[in-house]
PDB file of C-alpha atoms in Angstrom:
ATOM      1  CA  MET A 955      19.407 -30.679   3.683  1.00 35.00           C
ATOM      2  CA  SER A 956      22.458 -31.805   6.563  1.00 35.00           C
ATOM      3  CA  PRO A 957      21.791 -32.285   9.861  1.00 32.00           C
ATOM      4  CA  ALA A 958      24.396 -29.050   9.976  1.00 35.00           C
ATOM      5  CA  ASP A 959      22.874 -27.679   7.962  1.00 34.00           C
ATOM      6  CA  PHE A 960      19.731 -28.494  10.334  1.00 31.00           C
ATOM      7  CA  LYS A 961      21.776 -25.980  13.541  1.00 31.00           C
ATOM      8  CA  ARG A 962      23.067 -23.515  11.776  1.00 30.00           C
ATOM      9  CA  ALA A 963      18.978 -22.382  10.272  1.00 32.00           C
ATOM     10  CA  GLY A 964      17.196 -23.595  13.652  1.00 32.00           C
ATOM     11  CA  SER A 965      19.633 -20.925  15.357  1.00 33.00           C
ATOM     12  CA  LEU A 966      17.709 -17.557  16.492  1.00 34.00           C
ATOM     13  CA  TYR A 967      19.126 -15.175  14.267  1.00 32.00           C
ATOM     14  CA  GLY A 968      18.689 -17.165  11.491  1.00 37.00           C
ATOM     15  CA  ALA A 969      14.976 -16.072  12.189  1.00 40.00           C
ATOM     16  CA  ILE A 970      14.656 -13.059  12.184  1.00 38.00           C
ATOM     17  CA  ASP A 971      17.026 -12.156   9.053  1.00 44.00           C
ATOM     18  CA  LEU A 972      14.505 -13.561   7.030  1.00 47.00           C
ATOM     19  CA  GLY A 973      13.516  -9.414   8.007  1.00 48.00           C
ATOM     20  CA  ALA A 974      17.122  -9.004   6.653  1.00 45.00           C
ATOM     21  CA  ARG A 975      14.846 -10.217   2.592  1.00 49.00           C
ATOM     22  CA  LYS A 976      13.130  -7.106   3.196  1.00 50.00           C
ATOM     23  CA  GLN A 977      16.545  -4.995   3.401  1.00 48.00           C
ATOM     24  CA  ALA A 978      18.072  -6.234   0.844  1.00 47.00           C
ATOM     25  CA  LEU A 979      14.538  -5.226  -0.962  1.00 52.00           C
ATOM     26  CA  GLU A 980      14.862  -1.816  -0.598  1.00 53.00           C
ATOM     27  CA  ALA A 981      18.472  -1.216  -0.358  1.00 49.00           C
ATOM     28  CA  GLN A 982      18.427  -2.588  -3.911  1.00 52.00           C
ATOM     29  CA  ALA A 983      15.090   0.633  -5.158  1.00 57.00           C
ATOM     30  CA  ARG A 984      17.153   3.039  -3.082  1.00 52.00           C
ATOM     31  CA  ARG A 985      19.933   2.064  -5.215  1.00 49.00           C
ATOM     32  CA  GLU A 986      18.380   1.944  -7.977  1.00 56.00           C
ATOM     33  CA  ALA A 987      16.597   5.217  -7.043  1.00 57.00           C
ATOM     34  CA  THR A 988      19.793   7.588  -6.318  1.00 50.00           C
ATOM     35  CA  ALA A 989      21.375   6.075 -10.092  1.00 52.00           C
ATOM     36  CA  GLN A 990      19.223   7.376 -12.511  1.00 54.00           C
ATOM     37  CA  GLU A 991      19.302  10.465  -9.792  1.00 50.00           C
ATOM     38  CA  THR A 992      22.889  10.749 -10.290  1.00 45.00           C
ATOM     39  CA  GLY A 993      22.646  10.085 -14.082  1.00 50.00           C
ATOM     40  CA  GLY A 994      23.611   6.250 -13.662  1.00 48.00           C
ATOM     41  CA  VAL A 995      26.172   7.074 -10.822  1.00 45.00           C
ATOM     42  CA  PRO A 996      26.612   3.390  -8.810  1.00 46.00           C
ATOM     43  CA  ALA A 997      27.130   4.104  -5.277  1.00 49.00           C
ATOM     44  CA  PRO A 998      30.466   4.410  -3.937  1.00 66.00           C
ATOM     45  CA  VAL A 999      31.286   1.489  -3.233  1.00 84.00           C
ATOM     46  CA  VAL A1000      34.714  -0.211  -4.369  1.00 88.00           C
ATOM     47  CA  ASP A1001      35.315  -4.573  -5.397  1.00 89.00           C
ATOM     48  CA  VAL A1002      39.171  -4.980  -3.574  1.00 89.00           C
ATOM     49  CA  ASP A1003      40.974  -7.672  -4.226  1.00 87.00           C
ATOM     50  CA  ASP A1004      44.626  -8.491  -3.557  1.00 83.00           C
ATOM     51  CA  ALA A1005      45.937  -6.633  -6.550  1.00 83.00           C
ATOM     52  CA  ASN A1006      44.153  -3.919  -5.464  1.00 86.00           C
ATOM     53  CA  PHE A1007      43.910  -2.838  -2.128  1.00 88.00           C
ATOM     54  CA  ALA A1008      47.285  -1.129  -2.305  1.00 85.00           C
ATOM     55  CA  THR A1009      45.741   1.460  -3.975  1.00 85.00           C
ATOM     56  CA  GLU A1010      41.643   1.527  -2.994  1.00 87.00           C
ATOM     57  CA  VAL A1011      41.756   1.247   0.174  1.00 88.00           C
ATOM     58  CA  VAL A1012      45.856   1.640   1.950  1.00 88.00           C
ATOM     59  CA  GLU A1013      46.176   4.730   0.114  1.00 87.00           C
ATOM     60  CA  ARG A1014      42.631   6.059   0.094  1.00 87.00           C
ATOM     61  CA  SER A1015      42.103   6.266   2.930  1.00 88.00           C
ATOM     62  CA  MET A1016      45.596   8.898   4.041  1.00 85.00           C
ATOM     63  CA  ASN A1017      43.289  11.116   3.077  1.00 83.00           C
ATOM     64  CA  SER A1018      39.743  10.343   3.496  1.00 86.00           C
ATOM     65  CA  LEU A1019      37.897   7.323   4.637  1.00 90.00           C
ATOM     66  CA  VAL A1020      37.156   4.256   3.298  1.00 92.00           C
ATOM     67  CA  LEU A1021      34.805   1.286   5.291  1.00 94.00           C
ATOM     68  CA  LEU A1022      36.313  -2.005   4.730  1.00 94.00           C
ATOM     69  CA  GLU A1023      33.571  -4.823   4.368  1.00 94.00           C
ATOM     70  CA  LEU A1024      34.416  -8.397   4.628  1.00 93.00           C
ATOM     71  CA  THR A1025      32.512 -10.444   3.412  1.00 92.00           C
ATOM     72  CA  VAL A1026      30.969 -13.762   1.639  1.00 90.00           C
ATOM     73  CA  THR A1027      28.979 -12.496  -1.972  1.00 85.00           C
ATOM     74  CA  ARG A1028      27.952 -15.346  -1.984  1.00 83.00           C
ATOM     75  CA  ALA A1029      25.703 -15.978   1.310  1.00 83.00           C
ATOM     76  CA  GLU A1030      22.514 -15.150   1.205  1.00 78.00           C
ATOM     77  CA  GLN A1031      22.401 -13.510   4.907  1.00 79.00           C
ATOM     78  CA  ALA A1032      25.448 -11.253   4.680  1.00 85.00           C
ATOM     79  CA  ARG A1033      24.496 -10.601   0.806  1.00 85.00           C
ATOM     80  CA  GLY A1034      21.605  -8.640   2.636  1.00 86.00           C
ATOM     81  CA  TYR A1035      24.549  -6.441   5.235  1.00 89.00           C
ATOM     82  CA  SER A1036      25.752  -5.032   1.840  1.00 89.00           C
ATOM     83  CA  LEU A1037      22.669  -4.044   0.264  1.00 89.00           C
ATOM     84  CA  LEU A1038      22.406  -2.408   3.817  1.00 90.00           C
ATOM     85  CA  LEU A1039      25.872  -0.531   3.574  1.00 91.00           C
ATOM     86  CA  GLU A1040      25.714   0.215  -0.125  1.00 90.00           C
ATOM     87  CA  LYS A1041      22.335   2.283   0.740  1.00 89.00           C
ATOM     88  CA  LEU A1042      24.705   3.769   4.077  1.00 91.00           C
ATOM     89  CA  ALA A1043      27.019   4.758   0.873  1.00 89.00           C
ATOM     90  CA  ALA A1044      24.897   6.321  -0.975  1.00 86.00           C
ATOM     91  CA  GLU A1045      23.384   8.630   2.033  1.00 85.00           C
ATOM     92  CA  ASN A1046      27.305   9.438   2.896  1.00 83.00           C
ATOM     93  CA  ALA A1047      28.295   9.780  -0.544  1.00 77.00           C
ATOM     94  CA  GLY A1048      31.924  12.330  -0.157  1.00 75.00           C
ATOM     95  CA  ARG A1049      32.123  11.473   3.696  1.00 83.00           C
ATOM     96  CA  TRP A1050      33.499   7.888   3.100  1.00 89.00           C
ATOM     97  CA  THR A1051      34.502   5.005   0.606  1.00 91.00           C
ATOM     98  CA  LEU A1052      32.634   1.042   0.773  1.00 93.00           C
ATOM     99  CA  ALA A1053      35.682  -1.123  -0.020  1.00 93.00           C
ATOM    100  CA  ARG A1054      34.533  -4.946  -0.557  1.00 93.00           C
ATOM    101  CA  VAL A1055      36.362  -7.227   0.418  1.00 92.00           C
ATOM    102  CA  ASP A1056      34.950 -12.259  -0.841  1.00 91.00           C
ATOM    103  CA  VAL A1057      37.527 -13.662   2.047  1.00 90.00           C
ATOM    104  CA  GLU A1058      36.143 -17.368  -0.114  1.00 88.00           C
ATOM    105  CA  VAL A1059      37.917 -15.226  -3.146  1.00 88.00           C
ATOM    106  CA  ASN A1060      40.650 -13.499  -1.373  1.00 86.00           C
ATOM    107  CA  PRO A1061      41.500 -15.353   2.170  1.00 87.00           C
ATOM    108  CA  GLN A1062      45.242 -13.384   1.978  1.00 86.00           C
ATOM    109  CA  ILE A1063      43.053 -10.153   3.689  1.00 86.00           C
ATOM    110  CA  ALA A1064      40.915 -11.436   5.761  1.00 84.00           C
ATOM    111  CA  GLN A1065      44.445 -13.312   7.189  1.00 85.00           C
ATOM    112  CA  ALA A1066      46.199  -9.837   7.107  1.00 83.00           C
ATOM    113  CA  LEU A1067      43.881  -8.203  10.091  1.00 81.00           C
ATOM    114  CA  ARG A1068      43.186 -11.558  11.479  1.00 83.00           C
ATOM    115  CA  VAL A1069      39.829 -11.314  11.099  1.00 82.00           C
ATOM    116  CA  GLN A1070      38.263 -14.611  12.815  1.00 80.00           C
ATOM    117  CA  ASN A1071      34.463 -13.625  11.582  1.00 84.00           C
ATOM    118  CA  VAL A1072      33.165 -12.644   8.484  1.00 86.00           C
ATOM    119  CA  PRO A1073      31.376 -10.194   7.586  1.00 90.00           C
ATOM    120  CA  ALA A1074      33.121  -7.535   9.079  1.00 90.00           C
ATOM    121  CA  LEU A1075      33.738  -3.303   8.768  1.00 93.00           C
ATOM    122  CA  TYR A1076      36.679  -1.960   9.930  1.00 92.00           C
ATOM    123  CA  ALA A1077      37.305   1.686   9.710  1.00 91.00           C
ATOM    124  CA  ILE A1078      40.426   2.662   7.718  1.00 91.00           C
ATOM    125  CA  PHE A1079      42.069   5.783   7.890  1.00 89.00           C
ATOM    126  CA  GLN A1080      45.120   6.681   7.067  1.00 86.00           C
ATOM    127  CA  GLY A1081      45.974   3.190   6.680  1.00 84.00           C
ATOM    128  CA  GLN A1082      46.017   1.128  10.472  1.00 86.00           C
ATOM    129  CA  PRO A1083      42.359  -0.015  11.072  1.00 86.00           C
ATOM    130  CA  VAL A1084      40.332   2.321  13.987  1.00 86.00           C
ATOM    131  CA  ALA A1085      36.812   0.909  14.323  1.00 86.00           C
ATOM    132  CA  VAL A1086      35.626  -2.370  13.493  1.00 89.00           C
ATOM    133  CA  VAL A1087      31.984  -3.950  14.148  1.00 90.00           C
ATOM    134  CA  PRO A1088      31.822  -7.995  13.746  1.00 86.00           C
ATOM    135  CA  GLY A1089      29.703  -9.345  12.481  1.00 86.00           C
ATOM    136  CA  ILE A1090      26.367  -8.130  11.058  1.00 88.00           C
ATOM    137  CA  ALA A1091      24.888  -4.898  12.878  1.00 89.00           C
ATOM    138  CA  THR A1092      21.126  -3.862  12.142  1.00 90.00           C
ATOM    139  CA  GLU A1093      20.623  -0.478  11.252  1.00 90.00           C
ATOM    140  CA  ALA A1094      20.152   0.911  14.412  1.00 91.00           C
ATOM    141  CA  GLN A1095      23.610   0.266  15.835  1.00 92.00           C
ATOM    142  CA  LEU A1096      25.708   1.106  12.065  1.00 93.00           C
ATOM    143  CA  ARG A1097      23.978   4.207  12.072  1.00 93.00           C
ATOM    144  CA  ASP A1098      25.321   5.739  15.498  1.00 92.00           C
ATOM    145  CA  TRP A1099      28.560   3.640  15.167  1.00 92.00           C
ATOM    146  CA  LEU A1100      29.284   5.761  11.804  1.00 91.00           C
ATOM    147  CA  SER A1101      28.026   9.153  13.689  1.00 91.00           C
ATOM    148  CA  GLN A1102      30.291   8.302  16.843  1.00 91.00           C
ATOM    149  CA  LEU A1103      32.839   7.092  14.583  1.00 90.00           C
ATOM    150  CA  MET A1104      32.939  10.530  11.532  1.00 89.00           C
ATOM    151  CA  GLU A1105      32.478  12.782  14.904  1.00 87.00           C
ATOM    152  CA  ALA A1106      35.262  11.084  16.395  1.00 87.00           C
ATOM    153  CA  LEU A1107      37.425  12.219  12.952  1.00 85.00           C
ATOM    154  CA  ALA A1108      35.118  15.055  11.903  1.00 83.00           C
ATOM    155  CA  GLN A1109      38.992  17.115  12.211  1.00 80.00           C
ATOM    156  CA  TYR A1110      40.270  14.987   9.596  1.00 76.00           C
ATOM    157  CA  LEU A1111      38.099  14.535   7.166  1.00 75.00           C
ATOM    158  CA  PRO A1112      36.469  16.930   4.701  1.00 65.00           C
ATOM    159  CA  PRO A1113      33.453  19.186   6.147  1.00 65.00           C
ATOM    160  CA  PRO A1114      31.150  17.714   4.006  1.00 60.00           C
ATOM    161  CA  SER A1115      29.373  19.084   0.756  1.00 54.00           C
ATOM    162  CA  GLU A1116      27.808  22.091   1.000  1.00 51.00           C
ATOM    163  CA  GLY A1117      23.926  21.409   0.996  1.00 46.00           C
ATOM    164  CA  ALA A1118      24.139  17.437   1.317  1.00 44.00           C
ATOM    165  CA  ALA A1119      22.226  17.630   5.076  1.00 43.00           C
ATOM    166  CA  GLU A1120      18.835  18.515   2.114  1.00 47.00           C
ATOM    167  CA  GLU A1121      20.210  15.437   0.423  1.00 49.00           C
ATOM    168  CA  GLN A1122      18.332  12.714   2.254  1.00 50.00           C
ATOM    169  CA  PRO A1123      15.840  13.218   4.159  1.00 53.00           C
ATOM    170  CA  ALA A1124      15.017  12.586   7.451  1.00 54.00           C
ATOM    171  CA  GLU A1125      14.675   9.179   8.034  1.00 58.00           C
ATOM    172  CA  PRO A1126      11.364   9.096  10.127  1.00 67.00           C
ATOM    173  CA  PRO A1127      12.151   7.373  14.267  1.00 74.00           C
ATOM    174  CA  ALA A1128      11.125   3.585  14.572  1.00 76.00           C
ATOM    175  CA  ASP A1129       8.089   2.851  16.389  1.00 85.00           C
ATOM    176  CA  PRO A1130       8.798   2.624  19.989  1.00 90.00           C
ATOM    177  CA  ASP A1131       6.809  -1.490  20.306  1.00 90.00           C
ATOM    178  CA  LEU A1132       9.037  -2.454  17.117  1.00 87.00           C
ATOM    179  CA  LEU A1133      12.791  -0.575  19.417  1.00 88.00           C
ATOM    180  CA  ALA A1134      10.597  -3.275  22.341  1.00 90.00           C
ATOM    181  CA  ALA A1135      10.422  -6.311  19.619  1.00 88.00           C
ATOM    182  CA  GLU A1136      14.013  -6.196  18.443  1.00 84.00           C
ATOM    183  CA  GLN A1137      14.950  -5.208  21.608  1.00 87.00           C
ATOM    184  CA  ALA A1138      13.391  -8.204  23.025  1.00 86.00           C
ATOM    185  CA  ILE A1139      14.398 -10.354  20.119  1.00 82.00           C
ATOM    186  CA  ASP A1140      18.169 -10.005  20.327  1.00 79.00           C
ATOM    187  CA  ASP A1141      17.584 -10.719  24.527  1.00 82.00           C
ATOM    188  CA  GLY A1142      15.735 -14.228  23.382  1.00 83.00           C
ATOM    189  CA  ASP A1143      12.464 -13.272  24.976  1.00 89.00           C
ATOM    190  CA  LEU A1144      10.200 -14.569  22.290  1.00 89.00           C
ATOM    191  CA  ASP A1145       6.623 -13.661  24.703  1.00 92.00           C
ATOM    192  CA  ALA A1146       8.564 -10.008  24.659  1.00 93.00           C
ATOM    193  CA  ALA A1147       9.200  -9.712  21.409  1.00 91.00           C
ATOM    194  CA  THR A1148       5.330 -11.208  20.044  1.00 93.00           C
ATOM    195  CA  ALA A1149       3.646  -8.989  22.970  1.00 94.00           C
ATOM    196  CA  ALA A1150       4.837  -5.727  21.494  1.00 93.00           C
ATOM    197  CA  TYR A1151       4.479  -6.892  17.678  1.00 93.00           C
ATOM    198  CA  GLU A1152       0.181  -7.455  18.697  1.00 94.00           C
ATOM    199  CA  ARG A1153       0.540  -3.708  20.181  1.00 94.00           C
ATOM    200  CA  LEU A1154       2.278  -2.399  17.517  1.00 92.00           C
ATOM    201  CA  LEU A1155      -0.229  -4.277  15.450  1.00 92.00           C
ATOM    202  CA  ALA A1156      -2.756  -3.188  17.254  1.00 93.00           C
ATOM    203  CA  ARG A1157      -2.675  -0.138  16.415  1.00 92.00           C
ATOM    204  CA  SER A1158      -1.378  -0.128  13.176  1.00 91.00           C
ATOM    205  CA  PRO A1159      -3.140  -3.229  11.488  1.00 90.00           C
ATOM    206  CA  ASN A1160      -1.248  -3.730   8.574  1.00 88.00           C
ATOM    207  CA  ASP A1161       2.066  -2.603   9.925  1.00 89.00           C
ATOM    208  CA  PRO A1162       4.369  -5.182   7.749  1.00 87.00           C
ATOM    209  CA  ASP A1163       6.927  -5.188   9.848  1.00 86.00           C
ATOM    210  CA  ALA A1164       5.191  -6.716  12.587  1.00 88.00           C
ATOM    211  CA  LYS A1165       3.589  -9.359  10.663  1.00 89.00           C
ATOM    212  CA  LEU A1166       6.233 -10.208   9.199  1.00 88.00           C
ATOM    213  CA  GLY A1167       7.998  -9.907  13.117  1.00 89.00           C
ATOM    214  CA  LEU A1168       5.741 -12.049  14.410  1.00 90.00           C
ATOM    215  CA  ALA A1169       5.106 -14.294  11.276  1.00 89.00           C
ATOM    216  CA  GLY A1170       9.345 -15.092  11.886  1.00 88.00           C
ATOM    217  CA  LEU A1171       9.101 -15.408  16.025  1.00 90.00           C
ATOM    218  CA  GLY A1172       5.779 -17.958  15.052  1.00 90.00           C
ATOM    219  CA  LEU A1173       8.937 -19.886  12.939  1.00 89.00           C
ATOM    220  CA  ILE A1174      10.772 -20.320  15.584  1.00 88.00           C
ATOM    221  CA  ARG A1175       8.664 -21.575  18.557  1.00 90.00           C
ATOM    222  CA  ARG A1176       7.594 -24.415  16.254  1.00 92.00           C
ATOM    223  CA  THR A1177      11.796 -25.420  15.646  1.00 91.00           C
ATOM    224  CA  GLN A1178      13.241 -24.408  18.196  1.00 88.00           C
ATOM    225  CA  ASP A1179      12.961 -27.995  20.900  1.00 90.00           C
ATOM    226  CA  VAL A1180      13.168 -29.701  17.342  1.00 91.00           C
ATOM    227  CA  ASP A1181      16.203 -31.704  17.036  1.00 91.00           C
ATOM    228  CA  PRO A1182      17.011 -31.094  13.340  1.00 90.00           C
ATOM    229  CA  ALA A1183      18.902 -34.608  12.973  1.00 91.00           C
ATOM    230  CA  GLU A1184      15.661 -36.611  13.055  1.00 94.00           C
ATOM    231  CA  VAL A1185      13.075 -34.566  11.361  1.00 94.00           C
ATOM    232  CA  GLN A1186      15.962 -35.562   8.432  1.00 93.00           C
ATOM    233  CA  SER A1187      15.878 -39.070   8.979  1.00 95.00           C
ATOM    234  CA  ARG A1188      11.696 -38.857   9.848  1.00 95.00           C
ATOM    235  CA  LEU A1189      11.684 -37.302   6.189  1.00 94.00           C
ATOM    236  CA  ALA A1190      12.874 -40.554   4.081  1.00 93.00           C
ATOM    237  CA  ASP A1191       8.752 -41.164   5.240  1.00 94.00           C
ATOM    238  CA  PRO A1192       6.801 -39.425   2.084  1.00 89.00           C
ATOM    239  CA  ALA A1193       3.773 -40.203   4.786  1.00 92.00           C
ATOM    240  CA  ASP A1194       5.753 -37.881   7.580  1.00 96.00           C
ATOM    241  CA  LEU A1195       3.761 -35.174   6.726  1.00 96.00           C
ATOM    242  CA  ASP A1196       4.980 -33.000  10.169  1.00 96.00           C
ATOM    243  CA  ALA A1197       8.863 -34.156   8.827  1.00 96.00           C
ATOM    244  CA  GLN A1198       7.935 -32.335   5.975  1.00 96.00           C
ATOM    245  CA  LEU A1199       6.068 -29.010   7.567  1.00 96.00           C
ATOM    246  CA  LEU A1200       9.645 -29.320   9.787  1.00 96.00           C
ATOM    247  CA  ALA A1201      11.969 -29.113   7.464  1.00 95.00           C
ATOM    248  CA  ALA A1202      10.329 -26.436   5.441  1.00 95.00           C
ATOM    249  CA  ASP A1203       9.847 -24.267   8.487  1.00 93.00           C
ATOM    250  CA  PHE A1204      14.114 -24.863   8.723  1.00 91.00           C
ATOM    251  CA  GLU A1205      14.992 -23.886   5.192  1.00 90.00           C
ATOM    252  CA  MET A1206      13.338 -21.062   5.943  1.00 89.00           C
ATOM    253  CA  LEU A1207      15.038 -19.820   9.230  1.00 84.00           C
ATOM    254  CA  SER A1208      18.725 -20.790   6.736  1.00 80.00           C
ATOM    255  CA  GLY A1209      17.847 -18.325   3.874  1.00 78.00           C
ATOM    256  CA  ASP A1210      16.276 -21.257   1.378  1.00 85.00           C
ATOM    257  CA  VAL A1211      13.314 -19.576   0.700  1.00 89.00           C
ATOM    258  CA  ASP A1212      13.564 -21.238  -2.588  1.00 91.00           C
ATOM    259  CA  ALA A1213      13.567 -25.223  -1.654  1.00 92.00           C
ATOM    260  CA  ALA A1214      10.893 -24.377   1.309  1.00 94.00           C
ATOM    261  CA  PHE A1215       8.425 -23.346  -0.582  1.00 95.00           C
ATOM    262  CA  ASP A1216       8.771 -25.651  -3.668  1.00 96.00           C
ATOM    263  CA  ARG A1217       8.950 -28.915  -0.591  1.00 96.00           C
ATOM    264  CA  LEU A1218       6.087 -28.102   0.163  1.00 96.00           C
ATOM    265  CA  ILE A1219       4.479 -27.296  -3.178  1.00 96.00           C
ATOM    266  CA  GLY A1220       5.587 -30.545  -3.783  1.00 95.00           C
ATOM    267  CA  VAL A1221       3.884 -32.264  -1.908  1.00 96.00           C
ATOM    268  CA  VAL A1222      -0.051 -30.634  -1.984  1.00 95.00           C
ATOM    269  CA  ARG A1223       1.060 -31.946  -5.502  1.00 95.00           C
ATOM    270  CA  ARG A1224       0.723 -35.589  -4.093  1.00 94.00           C
ATOM    271  CA  THR A1225      -1.310 -35.054  -1.546  1.00 94.00           C
ATOM    272  CA  SER A1226      -5.383 -34.331  -1.621  1.00 93.00           C
ATOM    273  CA  GLY A1227      -8.052 -33.567   0.558  1.00 94.00           C
ATOM    274  CA  ASP A1228      -7.125 -32.703   4.847  1.00 95.00           C
ATOM    275  CA  ASP A1229      -3.841 -33.261   4.447  1.00 95.00           C
ATOM    276  CA  ARG A1230      -3.899 -30.592   0.989  1.00 95.00           C
ATOM    277  CA  ASP A1231      -5.435 -27.968   2.635  1.00 95.00           C
ATOM    278  CA  ARG A1232      -3.365 -28.708   5.775  1.00 96.00           C
ATOM    279  CA  ILE A1233      -0.024 -28.181   3.528  1.00 96.00           C
ATOM    280  CA  ARG A1234      -1.512 -25.000   2.100  1.00 95.00           C
ATOM    281  CA  VAL A1235      -2.512 -23.538   5.175  1.00 95.00           C
ATOM    282  CA  HIS A1236       0.659 -24.191   6.152  1.00 95.00           C
ATOM    283  CA  LEU A1237       3.065 -22.319   2.616  1.00 95.00           C
ATOM    284  CA  LEU A1238       0.412 -19.763   3.145  1.00 93.00           C
ATOM    285  CA  GLY A1239       2.047 -18.690   6.517  1.00 92.00           C
ATOM    286  CA  LEU A1240       5.759 -19.173   5.453  1.00 93.00           C
ATOM    287  CA  PHE A1241       4.439 -16.374   2.687  1.00 92.00           C
ATOM    288  CA  ASP A1242       3.433 -14.156   5.630  1.00 89.00           C
ATOM    289  CA  THR A1243       7.458 -14.551   6.741  1.00 87.00           C
ATOM    290  CA  LEU A1244       7.757 -12.169   3.866  1.00 86.00           C
ATOM    291  CA  PRO A1245       7.844  -8.954   1.459  1.00 84.00           C
ATOM    292  CA  ALA A1246       5.002  -8.518  -0.979  1.00 81.00           C
ATOM    293  CA  GLU A1247       7.201  -8.031  -2.897  1.00 81.00           C
ATOM    294  CA  ASP A1248      10.116 -10.871  -2.590  1.00 83.00           C
ATOM    295  CA  PRO A1249      10.960 -12.913  -6.426  1.00 85.00           C
ATOM    296  CA  SER A1250      10.007 -15.984  -5.082  1.00 88.00           C
ATOM    297  CA  LEU A1251       6.462 -14.761  -3.173  1.00 89.00           C
ATOM    298  CA  GLY A1252       4.766 -14.812  -7.182  1.00 90.00           C
ATOM    299  CA  ARG A1253       6.828 -17.924  -8.337  1.00 92.00           C
ATOM    300  CA  ALA A1254       5.371 -20.052  -5.310  1.00 93.00           C
ATOM    301  CA  ARG A1255       2.639 -17.982  -6.229  1.00 93.00           C
ATOM    302  CA  ARG A1256       2.171 -19.189  -9.260  1.00 93.00           C
ATOM    303  CA  ASN A1257       2.772 -22.087  -8.500  1.00 93.00           C
ATOM    304  CA  LEU A1258       0.717 -22.603  -6.087  1.00 94.00           C
ATOM    305  CA  ALA A1259      -1.775 -22.190  -8.051  1.00 94.00           C
ATOM    306  CA  SER A1260      -0.879 -25.433 -11.129  1.00 93.00           C
ATOM    307  CA  ALA A1261      -0.857 -27.542  -8.686  1.00 92.00           C
ATOM    308  CA  LEU A1262      -4.308 -26.570  -7.234  1.00 90.00           C
ATOM    309  CA  PHE A1263      -5.844 -26.609 -10.002  1.00 83.00           C
TER     310      PHE A1263
END
C-alpha cells in the first residue's frame, strides 16, 4: 500500500464505510430473495453505456423516471452503494428504473453531465436531469430524497401498482441512539458517537450495529493522529509490531480487509509468546468491525486457527 493509499484510508468517512460491507451483504440477500419471489426476475437495473444511453435512459425517461447511477464498479465502497440502490429499486419496481454507468468504461457520459466526482445519482425525467445526489448518501437520506422526488413528480408519473404498498413491509424506525451516533459521525464528534453507541448497547447488549460502530470508531481513534508515510517506512523493519498493527488498521479503513487479516495472520505465524498473543487479540478486534456473515471472516478465522495450531 502506498503512502497516498494510506492517506485516503485515514479519512473518517472511509472508516465508517466498513458498515457498508454489512449493508452490501444484507442488500445482496434481499436481492436474491426478491429474484426467487418473482421467478428469477432481477431488480429493475439496466447497465448503460455510450451505445444504449439514448434508448435506456433518454427514451425511457420520456414516460417514466430513471435514476442514473454513475459509479466505478471496481471500487468496493461504490459496490456497497450500488447494492443499496438495487435494494431500493426492487422495492420500487414499476415506479422508476435504475440505470448504471461505469464511468471508467464510459467516460463520455460523465463528461456530458459534467460530473465532478463519483458515485453520483441523477434523476432523469423527460430527457432532463431534474435532481442529483452527489457522493454516497445513507439509506435514510436516499429514502427521504426519493420521497421528495416522487412527490414533486407525482402528477407526471403513473400511479403505483395496486397493492404495491402491501408488497413491502414497513421498516421499523431506526433507534434514536443509532441515529444520534450516525449524526455525530457526520459531525466528526467521535466522543458523542461513542456515547450514543454505548447507550444503545446498555439497552441492547447484542445490537450488531452498535458493536460494529464502536469497533469502527476504535480504528479511527488508533489512526487519526498517525502519519501514514511514517507507518509505511517502518514496515521495512519486520520486528516493528506496532507498525504492522497500524498498517492493518489502515487497510481495514480502506476496505481491504483481506489484506489486513493476511498481514496479521502472517505476523502470528512468525511470532510467539506475548507478541503472538498481542497480535491475535488485535486481529480479533478487527474481526469485530465486520458483520458475522461477512465471507472474509470465515476465511480469516480458518487461517488464524492454522497459524496458531
